[in-house]
Tab-separated table of C-alpha atoms and ligand atoms in Angstrom:
chain	number	residue	atom	x	y	z
H	17	MET	CA	30.297	-8.812	-13.321
H	18	THR	CA	28.072	-9.712	-10.464
H	19	ILE	CA	24.386	-10.384	-11.104
H	20	PHE	CA	23.532	-7.023	-9.439
H	21	GLU	CA	25.873	-5.252	-11.752
H	22	ILE	CA	24.226	-6.904	-14.667
H	23	ILE	CA	20.746	-5.954	-13.501
H	24	GLU	CA	21.772	-2.460	-12.714
H	25	LYS	CA	23.373	-1.955	-16.086
H	26	ALA	CA	20.266	-3.352	-17.818
H	27	LEU	CA	18.057	-1.009	-15.837
H	28	ASN	CA	20.280	1.959	-16.680
H	29	GLU	CA	20.323	1.121	-20.353
H	30	HIS	CA	16.649	0.077	-20.442
H	31	THR	CA	17.575	-3.373	-21.822
H	32	LEU	CA	15.951	-5.387	-19.106
H	33	VAL	CA	13.098	-7.688	-20.390
H	34	SER	CA	12.123	-9.530	-17.220
H	35	ILE	CA	13.318	-11.002	-13.973
H	36	THR	CA	11.676	-14.013	-12.251
H	37	LEU	CA	12.389	-14.985	-8.672
H	38	SER	CA	11.295	-18.400	-7.460
H	39	GLY	CA	11.978	-20.981	-4.752
H	40	ILE	CA	11.080	-19.137	-1.592
H	41	ARG	CA	13.660	-19.476	1.171
H	42	ASP	CA	12.371	-16.993	3.653
H	43	LYS	CA	9.297	-18.517	5.385
H	44	ASN	CA	7.978	-15.105	6.404
H	45	HIS	CA	7.268	-14.509	2.700
H	46	HIS	CA	4.203	-16.231	1.357
H	47	TYR	CA	4.995	-15.573	-2.325
H	48	ASN	CA	5.476	-18.541	-4.598
H	49	ARG	CA	7.214	-16.401	-7.212
H	50	ILE	CA	7.700	-12.818	-8.275
H	51	ASP	CA	7.744	-11.719	-11.857
H	52	ILE	CA	9.343	-8.326	-12.587
H	53	ARG	CA	9.232	-6.373	-15.800
H	54	PRO	CA	9.877	-2.812	-16.823
H	55	ILE	CA	7.019	-0.621	-17.718
H	56	VAL	CA	6.660	2.997	-18.743
H	57	ILE	CA	4.021	5.034	-16.907
H	58	GLY	CA	3.853	8.611	-18.080
H	59	ASP	CA	7.408	9.712	-18.228
H	60	PHE	CA	8.675	7.160	-15.692
H	61	TYR	CA	10.548	4.001	-16.394
H	62	MET	CA	9.360	1.794	-13.643
H	63	LEU	CA	9.369	-1.869	-12.538
H	64	GLN	CA	6.223	-3.837	-12.186
H	65	PHE	CA	6.308	-6.619	-9.571
H	66	VAL	CA	3.722	-9.331	-9.844
H	67	LYS	CA	3.797	-11.267	-6.692
H	68	ASN	CA	2.030	-14.608	-6.853
H	69	ILE	CA	0.507	-15.841	-3.575
H	70	ASP	CA	-1.911	-18.804	-3.510
H	71	ASN	CA	-2.384	-18.464	-7.229
H	72	LYS	CA	-3.397	-14.839	-6.939
H	73	ASP	CA	-1.343	-12.056	-8.558
H	74	ILE	CA	-0.636	-8.893	-6.698
H	75	HIS	CA	0.726	-5.989	-8.756
H	76	GLU	CA	2.969	-3.329	-7.566
H	77	ASN	CA	4.707	-0.616	-9.596
H	78	LEU	CA	7.924	0.816	-8.240
H	79	LYS	CA	10.342	3.357	-9.551
H	80	ALA	CA	13.369	1.653	-10.983
H	81	ASP	CA	15.813	2.640	-8.254
H	82	ILE	CA	13.500	1.507	-5.471
H	83	GLY	CA	12.670	-1.659	-7.479
H	84	TYR	CA	16.361	-2.439	-7.888
H	85	ASP	CA	16.924	-2.217	-4.049
H	86	LEU	CA	13.995	-4.557	-3.530
H	87	ILE	CA	15.277	-7.068	-6.113
H	88	ARG	CA	18.650	-7.047	-4.364
H	89	ASP	CA	17.143	-7.670	-0.986
H	90	LEU	CA	14.808	-10.436	-2.307
H	91	LEU	CA	17.668	-12.151	-4.026
H	92	GLU	CA	20.037	-11.955	-1.053
H	93	ASN	CA	17.450	-13.008	1.515
H	94	SER	CA	14.363	-14.619	0.189
H	95	PHE	CA	14.619	-16.626	-3.103
H	96	ARG	CA	16.779	-19.483	-4.259
H	97	ASN	CA	16.304	-19.268	-8.038
H	98	PHE	CA	16.355	-16.386	-10.415
H	99	ASN	CA	16.077	-15.794	-14.218
H	100	VAL	CA	17.117	-12.535	-15.734
H	101	VAL	CA	16.332	-11.808	-19.319
H	102	THR	CA	17.769	-8.812	-21.103
H	103	THR	CA	17.640	-7.859	-24.808
H	104	ASP	CA	20.966	-9.748	-25.391
H	105	LYS	CA	21.279	-12.268	-22.534
H	106	HIS	CA	19.553	-14.929	-20.622
H	107	ILE	CA	20.829	-15.701	-17.131
H	108	HIS	CA	19.737	-18.491	-14.885
H	109	GLY	CA	21.053	-18.539	-11.351
H	110	LEU	CA	20.982	-19.968	-7.795
H	111	VAL	CA	21.541	-18.417	-4.407
H	112	SER	CA	22.954	-20.882	-1.851
H	113	LYS	CA	21.989	-21.050	1.866
H	114	LYS	CA	25.151	-19.103	2.550
H	115	LYS	CA	24.020	-16.479	0.001
H	116	LYS	CA	26.603	-17.464	-2.491
H	117	ILE	CA	25.270	-16.540	-6.004
H	118	THR	CA	26.189	-18.602	-9.001
H	119	PHE	CA	24.693	-18.253	-12.497
H	120	LYS	CA	24.943	-19.267	-16.130
H	121	MET	CA	24.705	-16.626	-18.860
H	122	MET	CA	23.709	-17.278	-22.458
H	123	GLU	CA	23.697	-14.729	-25.286
H	124	TRP	CA	20.625	-14.697	-27.471
H	125	ASP	CA	21.280	-15.540	-31.127
H	126	LYS	CA	19.310	-12.472	-32.145
H	127	GLN	CA	18.777	-9.346	-29.996
H	128	ILE	CA	15.272	-9.123	-28.549
H	129	ASN	CA	13.417	-6.049	-29.690
H	130	LEU	CA	12.313	-4.120	-26.650
H	131	ASN	CA	10.936	-0.644	-27.135
H	132	LEU	CA	10.483	1.114	-23.815
H	133	SER	CA	11.199	4.658	-24.979
H	134	HIS	CA	8.839	7.232	-23.356
H	135	ASN	CA	6.799	7.633	-26.472
H	136	ARG	CA	6.551	3.855	-27.054
H	137	LYS	CA	3.174	2.848	-28.488
H	138	LYS	CA	1.576	0.009	-26.574
H	139	GLU	CA	0.277	-2.887	-28.590
H	140	TYR	CA	-3.376	-3.127	-27.801
H	141	ILE	CA	-5.691	-5.978	-28.418
H	142	ILE	CA	-7.673	-3.623	-30.625
H	143	PRO	CA	-4.981	-1.558	-32.266
H	144	ASP	CA	-4.932	2.119	-33.185
H	145	ASN	CA	-4.459	3.028	-36.877
H	146	LYS	CA	-6.433	0.031	-38.037
H	147	PRO	CA	-10.130	0.425	-38.955
H	148	CYS	CA	-12.444	-1.378	-36.540
H	149	LEU	CA	-16.028	-0.996	-37.466
H	150	PHE	CA	-17.664	-0.823	-34.037
H	151	LEU	CA	-15.272	1.748	-32.820
H	152	TYR	CA	-15.951	3.834	-35.935
H	153	HIS	CA	-19.770	3.629	-35.284
H	154	LEU	CA	-19.229	4.543	-31.652
H	155	GLY	CA	-17.299	7.648	-32.710
H	156	VAL	CA	-13.978	6.446	-31.267
H	157	MET	CA	-11.963	6.355	-34.434
H	158	ASP	CA	-12.312	7.755	-38.029
H	159	ALA	CA	-12.862	5.587	-41.089
H	160	LYS	CA	-9.129	5.103	-41.501
H	161	GLY	CA	-8.815	3.716	-37.984
H	162	LYS	CA	-7.248	6.742	-36.312
H	163	VAL	CA	-8.459	7.115	-32.739
H	164	TYR	CA	-9.739	10.604	-31.968
H	165	LYS	CA	-7.590	12.438	-29.402
H	166	SER	CA	-10.589	13.102	-27.192
H	167	LYS	CA	-11.477	9.431	-27.165
H	168	TYR	CA	-7.977	8.034	-26.509
H	169	ASP	CA	-8.627	7.530	-22.755
H	170	LYS	CA	-11.721	5.492	-23.503
H	171	PHE	CA	-9.865	3.570	-26.154
H	172	ARG	CA	-7.018	2.725	-23.679
H	173	GLN	CA	-9.541	1.892	-20.994
H	174	ILE	CA	-11.418	-0.743	-23.015
H	175	ASN	CA	-8.127	-2.250	-24.253
H	176	LYS	CA	-6.861	-2.524	-20.733
H	177	PHE	CA	-10.127	-4.229	-19.661
H	178	LEU	CA	-9.808	-6.689	-22.509
H	179	GLU	CA	-6.177	-7.373	-21.565
H	180	ILE	CA	-7.174	-8.231	-17.995
H	181	MET	CA	-9.966	-10.384	-19.262
H	182	ASP	CA	-7.746	-12.204	-21.665
H	183	HIS	CA	-5.476	-13.082	-18.656
H	184	VAL	CA	-8.223	-14.384	-16.515
H	185	VAL	CA	-10.499	-16.229	-18.816
H	186	THR	CA	-9.373	-19.658	-19.815
H	187	SER	CA	-10.704	-21.499	-22.861
H	188	GLU	CA	-11.336	-24.666	-20.873
H	189	ALA	CA	-13.598	-22.788	-18.531
H	190	ILE	CA	-15.776	-21.256	-21.183
H	191	GLY	CA	-15.771	-23.794	-23.980
H	192	ASP	CA	-17.140	-22.608	-27.254
H	193	CYS	CA	-19.791	-20.295	-25.914
H	194	ILE	CA	-19.820	-17.538	-23.324
H	195	ARG	CA	-22.800	-15.658	-21.800
H	196	ILE	CA	-21.984	-12.157	-20.353
H	197	VAL	CA	-23.982	-9.393	-18.685
H	198	ASP	CA	-22.610	-5.933	-18.632
H	199	PHE	CA	-24.416	-3.898	-15.932
H	200	GLY	CA	-24.613	-0.108	-16.339
H	201	CYS	CA	-23.152	-0.344	-19.871
H	202	GLY	CA	-23.881	3.367	-20.739
H	203	LYS	CA	-22.895	3.955	-24.374
H	204	ALA	CA	-21.417	0.422	-24.356
H	205	TYR	CA	-17.880	1.005	-25.632
H	206	LEU	CA	-16.823	-1.890	-23.381
H	207	THR	CA	-19.766	-4.132	-24.204
H	208	PHE	CA	-19.110	-3.864	-27.983
H	209	ALA	CA	-15.357	-4.360	-27.363
H	210	VAL	CA	-15.989	-7.490	-25.359
H	211	TYR	CA	-18.358	-8.828	-28.019
H	212	TYR	CA	-15.787	-8.048	-30.677
H	213	TYR	CA	-13.054	-9.733	-28.705
H	214	PHE	CA	-14.931	-13.079	-28.058
H	215	LYS	CA	-16.641	-13.195	-31.465
H	216	GLU	CA	-14.022	-11.768	-33.880
H	217	VAL	CA	-10.742	-12.271	-32.057
H	218	LEU	CA	-11.438	-15.635	-30.320
H	219	GLY	CA	-14.101	-16.964	-32.697
H	220	LYS	CA	-16.458	-17.986	-29.851
H	221	ASN	CA	-20.250	-17.887	-29.620
H	222	VAL	CA	-21.049	-15.017	-27.463
H	223	PHE	CA	-24.302	-13.821	-25.895
H	224	ILE	CA	-24.164	-10.397	-24.259
H	225	MET	CA	-26.821	-8.450	-22.485
H	226	GLY	CA	-26.046	-4.777	-21.774
H	227	LEU	CA	-28.236	-3.070	-19.216
H	228	ASP	CA	-28.709	0.565	-18.531
H	229	LEU	CA	-31.261	2.973	-17.094
H	230	LYS	CA	-31.023	5.423	-19.914
H	231	GLU	CA	-33.456	4.880	-22.698
H	232	ASP	CA	-31.662	6.944	-25.316
H	233	VAL	CA	-28.371	5.152	-24.912
H	234	VAL	CA	-30.083	1.785	-24.980
H	235	ASP	CA	-31.885	2.722	-28.214
H	236	PHE	CA	-28.577	3.972	-29.710
H	237	CYS	CA	-26.773	0.722	-28.751
H	238	ASN	CA	-29.534	-1.499	-30.245
H	239	THR	CA	-29.546	0.500	-33.467
H	240	THR	CA	-25.668	0.217	-33.662
H	241	THR	CA	-25.904	-3.553	-33.023
H	242	ALA	CA	-28.369	-3.834	-35.919
H	243	THR	CA	-26.116	-1.744	-38.207
H	244	LEU	CA	-23.155	-3.879	-37.371
H	245	GLY	CA	-25.103	-7.127	-37.732
H	246	TYR	CA	-23.910	-8.261	-34.299
H	247	ASP	CA	-26.071	-11.317	-33.400
H	248	ASN	CA	-26.858	-12.036	-29.737
H	249	LEU	CA	-25.776	-8.708	-28.539
H	250	THR	CA	-28.774	-7.050	-26.891
H	251	PHE	CA	-29.332	-3.904	-24.836
H	252	ARG	CA	-32.146	-3.386	-22.441
H	253	ARG	CA	-33.397	-0.512	-20.399
H	254	GLU	CA	-33.819	-1.883	-16.920
H	255	ASP	CA	-32.604	-1.328	-13.384
H	256	ILE	CA	-29.854	-3.814	-12.359
H	257	ARG	CA	-31.834	-4.656	-9.240
H	258	ASN	CA	-34.792	-5.907	-11.235
H	259	TYR	CA	-33.042	-7.851	-13.939
H	260	SER	CA	-33.352	-11.589	-13.973
H	261	THR	CA	-32.646	-14.253	-16.437
H	262	LYS	CA	-33.101	-18.062	-16.652
H	263	ASP	CA	-30.104	-18.447	-18.940
H	264	PRO	CA	-26.704	-19.257	-17.359
H	265	VAL	CA	-24.337	-16.325	-16.981
H	266	ASP	CA	-20.589	-16.994	-17.204
H	267	MET	CA	-19.325	-13.434	-16.666
H	268	VAL	CA	-20.553	-10.255	-15.111
H	269	LEU	CA	-18.957	-6.956	-16.007
H	270	THR	CA	-19.349	-3.472	-14.442
H	271	LEU	CA	-17.348	-0.458	-15.468
H	272	HIS	CA	-18.108	2.496	-13.268
H	273	ALA	CA	-21.636	1.437	-12.346
H	274	CYS	CA	-22.465	4.146	-9.828
H	275	ASP	CA	-22.541	3.569	-6.056
H	276	THR	CA	-24.612	0.569	-5.006
H	277	ALA	CA	-25.351	-0.367	-8.587
H	278	THR	CA	-22.044	-2.208	-8.381
H	279	ASP	CA	-23.234	-4.184	-5.292
H	280	ALA	CA	-26.391	-5.124	-6.993
H	281	ALA	CA	-24.413	-6.420	-9.990
H	282	LEU	CA	-22.072	-8.437	-7.697
H	283	VAL	CA	-25.101	-10.029	-5.901
H	284	LYS	CA	-26.598	-11.033	-9.283
H	285	ALA	CA	-23.270	-12.548	-10.284
H	286	ILE	CA	-23.093	-14.556	-7.031
H	287	LYS	CA	-26.680	-15.713	-7.443
H	288	TRP	CA	-26.004	-16.905	-10.982
H	289	GLN	CA	-22.713	-18.412	-9.897
H	290	ALA	CA	-20.950	-16.553	-12.660
H	291	LYS	CA	-17.445	-17.948	-13.205
H	292	TYR	CA	-15.917	-14.471	-13.714
H	293	ILE	CA	-16.563	-11.056	-12.337
H	294	LEU	CA	-14.695	-8.022	-13.511
H	295	SER	CA	-15.947	-4.921	-11.705
H	296	VAL	CA	-14.536	-1.378	-11.598
H	297	PRO	CA	-16.611	0.427	-8.971
H	298	CYS	CA	-17.164	4.158	-8.709
H	299	CYS	CA	-18.931	6.722	-6.476
H	300	GLN	CA	-18.735	4.544	-3.403
H	301	HIS	CA	-20.906	6.708	-1.144
H	302	GLU	CA	-22.593	4.122	1.041
H	303	MET	CA	-19.977	3.823	3.815
H	304	PHE	CA	-19.431	7.577	4.189
H	305	ASP	CA	-22.225	7.882	6.744
H	306	LYS	CA	-21.912	4.438	8.205
H	307	ILE	CA	-18.326	3.798	9.218
H	308	ARG	CA	-17.506	4.392	12.908
H	309	ASN	CA	-14.382	3.443	14.847
H	310	LYS	CA	-12.900	5.348	17.697
H	311	ALA	CA	-9.331	4.456	16.975
H	312	MET	CA	-9.835	5.596	13.308
H	313	GLN	CA	-11.466	8.801	14.294
H	314	PRO	CA	-8.669	11.134	13.071
H	315	MET	CA	-9.237	9.685	9.614
H	316	LEU	CA	-12.892	10.222	9.882
H	317	ASP	CA	-12.569	13.829	11.007
H	318	GLN	CA	-11.043	14.940	7.612
H	319	GLY	CA	-13.674	14.979	4.928
H	320	LEU	CA	-11.330	14.171	1.984
H	321	ILE	CA	-9.660	11.357	3.879
H	322	LYS	CA	-12.876	10.027	5.105
H	323	GLU	CA	-14.253	10.020	1.550
H	324	ARG	CA	-11.207	7.979	0.250
H	325	LEU	CA	-11.264	5.744	3.282
H	326	SER	CA	-14.994	5.007	2.922
H	327	SER	CA	-14.465	4.064	-0.737
H	328	LEU	CA	-11.778	1.604	0.312
H	329	VAL	CA	-13.920	0.212	3.069
H	330	THR	CA	-16.828	-0.243	0.583
H	331	ASP	CA	-14.514	-2.062	-1.850
H	332	THR	CA	-12.884	-4.227	0.821
H	333	LEU	CA	-16.311	-5.190	2.141
H	334	ARG	CA	-17.158	-6.209	-1.513
H	335	VAL	CA	-13.995	-8.299	-1.762
H	336	LEU	CA	-14.843	-10.038	1.480
H	337	PHE	CA	-18.435	-10.640	0.547
H	338	LEU	CA	-17.300	-12.262	-2.693
H	339	GLN	CA	-14.715	-14.389	-0.827
H	340	LYS	CA	-17.320	-15.576	1.602
H	341	GLU	CA	-19.401	-16.641	-1.402
H	342	GLY	CA	-16.545	-18.745	-2.697
H	343	TYR	CA	-14.765	-16.431	-5.046
H	344	ASP	CA	-11.045	-15.948	-5.415
H	345	VAL	CA	-10.706	-12.169	-5.510
H	346	SER	CA	-7.872	-9.924	-6.433
H	347	THR	CA	-7.787	-6.180	-6.698
H	348	LEU	CA	-5.767	-4.562	-9.344
H	349	GLU	CA	-5.044	-1.138	-10.667
H	350	PHE	CA	-7.244	-1.082	-13.711
H	351	ILE	CA	-5.654	1.844	-15.425
H	352	SER	CA	-3.067	4.351	-14.147
H	353	MET	CA	-4.194	7.160	-11.910
H	354	GLU	CA	-3.317	9.759	-14.400
H	355	HIS	CA	-6.103	8.544	-16.695
H	356	THR	CA	-8.864	8.050	-14.155
H	357	PRO	CA	-8.888	8.095	-10.310
H	358	LYS	CA	-11.588	5.373	-10.602
H	359	ASN	CA	-8.988	2.768	-11.201
H	360	LEU	CA	-9.522	-0.171	-8.844
H	361	MET	CA	-10.712	-3.316	-10.367
H	362	LEU	CA	-12.223	-6.244	-8.493
H	363	ARG	CA	-11.503	-9.521	-10.283
H	364	GLY	CA	-13.399	-12.545	-9.005
H	365	VAL	CA	-13.102	-16.110	-10.194
H	366	LYS	CA	-15.607	-18.691	-8.840
H	367	LYS	CA	-13.872	-21.371	-6.819
H	368	ASN	CA	-15.144	-23.619	-4.135
H	369	ASN	CA	-13.084	-21.943	-1.472
H	370	ASP	CA	-13.500	-22.500	2.204
H	371	ARG	CA	-16.177	-20.083	3.345
H	372	ILE	CA	-15.865	-20.392	7.132
H	373	SER	CA	-12.819	-18.270	7.570
H	374	SER	CA	-13.886	-15.729	4.950
H	375	THR	CA	-17.274	-15.354	6.593
H	376	ARG	CA	-15.529	-14.757	9.906
H	377	GLN	CA	-13.230	-12.157	8.291
H	378	TYR	CA	-16.245	-10.439	6.709
H	379	ASN	CA	-18.066	-10.322	10.108
H	380	ASP	CA	-14.969	-9.068	11.872
H	381	PHE	CA	-14.496	-6.317	9.331
H	382	LYS	CA	-18.101	-5.124	9.690
H	383	LYS	CA	-17.712	-5.185	13.464
H	384	PHE	CA	-14.480	-3.139	13.265
H	385	TRP	CA	-16.246	-0.476	11.321
H	386	ASN	CA	-19.430	-0.714	13.435
H	387	LEU	CA	-21.509	-1.523	10.378
H	388	LYS	CA	-24.994	-2.675	11.190
H	389	THR	CA	-26.574	-2.793	7.761
H	390	VAL	CA	-24.923	-2.805	4.434
H	391	PHE	CA	-26.558	-2.729	1.068
H	392	ILE	CA	-24.800	-5.769	-0.492
H	393	GLU	CA	-25.957	-7.977	2.266
H	394	GLU	CA	-29.476	-6.681	2.357
H	395	PHE	CA	-29.812	-6.933	-1.391
H	396	TYR	CA	-28.423	-10.490	-1.334
H	397	ASP	CA	-30.971	-11.552	1.275
H	398	ARG	CA	-33.725	-10.044	-0.639
H	399	GLU	CA	-32.658	-11.755	-3.881
H	400	MET	CA	-32.547	-15.130	-2.156
H	401	LYS	CA	-35.908	-14.659	-0.644
H	402	ASN	CA	-37.315	-13.766	-4.108
H	403	ASP	CA	-35.935	-16.979	-5.393
H	404	GLU	CA	-37.583	-18.961	-2.672
H	405	SER	CA	-40.999	-17.460	-3.179
R	12	SAM	C1	-20.484	6.211	-15.358
R	12	SAM	S1	-21.519	5.364	-16.481
R	12	SAM	C2	-20.551	4.116	-17.098
R	12	SAM	C3	-20.980	3.601	-18.443
R	12	SAM	C4	-20.044	2.539	-19.018
R	12	SAM	N1	-20.060	1.319	-18.313
R	12	SAM	C5	-18.726	3.062	-19.294
R	12	SAM	O1	-17.774	2.939	-18.502
R	12	SAM	O2	-18.541	3.816	-20.287
R	12	SAM	C6	-22.644	4.512	-15.330
R	12	SAM	C7	-23.788	3.966	-15.979
R	12	SAM	O3	-24.526	3.085	-15.096
R	12	SAM	C8	-25.898	3.256	-15.259
R	12	SAM	N2	-26.626	2.828	-14.085
R	12	SAM	C9	-26.386	3.422	-12.825
R	12	SAM	N3	-27.267	2.793	-11.990
R	12	SAM	C10	-27.958	1.866	-12.644
R	12	SAM	C11	-28.876	0.836	-12.335
R	12	SAM	N4	-29.306	0.725	-11.047
R	12	SAM	N5	-29.326	0.005	-13.233
R	12	SAM	C12	-28.882	0.040	-14.565
R	12	SAM	N6	-27.889	1.044	-14.913
R	12	SAM	C13	-27.496	1.860	-14.001
R	12	SAM	C14	-26.042	4.755	-15.638
R	12	SAM	O4	-27.268	4.981	-16.343
R	12	SAM	C15	-24.793	5.065	-16.504
R	12	SAM	O5	-25.058	4.984	-17.872
């Protein structure tokens, strides 16, 4: 059998575990490696491609047949090494300059268990059907640990957030103690989950401040904290724009903080030099009335298209702003579209990156869209001035 037949068979039989392509040959590709694994989204068996470029991961989900064609093309033209793992085999191979493929195949002693059936249950960091006190108090699960149907999306959302956080945060970077601010925390499902994760799962000292404008939810959250006996988890009613602290902040979180509230949170994170930013924006209205570009006019003439485009412009501007402030930024699909359309996450990790080229990119992008004033920049300048005075 050729390697392509083996991969095709594994895809047809849903026995593929993973494929890794490495050793780039095609200089037009900038990827260091690509990791591919099957995932089930809704009713579709798909392939997730995680492309690593300059230590950043770019995720792309493709239908299995399209994914297969891409793997074939990448193997034939772009990479030198490959690893294919199926439930019963491990294959390691090479592609020569003349495109000759050779490989070694080993059988596993014991078949790997891979359950990718459509009704597969995902293993979450906080599992279903296991009592978890804070989720019970927040009305997400019953006393026996069964997640209520109406709360399942929220349950999935916070687990996904934790999963992403788990990938990005390294123990060396945070040590034994981590300080976090969750801006626009609302009823604080995420805030409690993050506290639970660091404190109970990782055994760290954790200090979290949850901030929201709504007095009733803040009171509810503080009462729940007291009931649960969670030390150092505090909620405060305050506008993000006015919040300040003298304590260091390692991580800033926002989950659907409305409109420019996200920008204010990002500016605070930059000012505090927070190591990590995980931000899922929503209701990006700012650019709708601001973006102008003659060549893009057909997209601006259609209300719905303009709305989506202006959201993307807003988020791109945020990415560029963070980059020019020295962050490594990736955008990822936070949760699949069928659960929420507000599914783009900005993930920033503080690095001492070169700021000259990213500042140029930021300015060029603003110029392209004819943007004279933008909230994130104005707010940043105001914050910096406040600091000086
Ligand atoms: C859509 S809710 C999201 C709540 C929570 N993060 C979640 O995902 O469940 C947005 C929250 O942000 C809060 N918010 C919006 N603007 C804010 C601001 N300027 N300062 C503090 N909180 C704000 C709102 O009160 C609201 O509770």
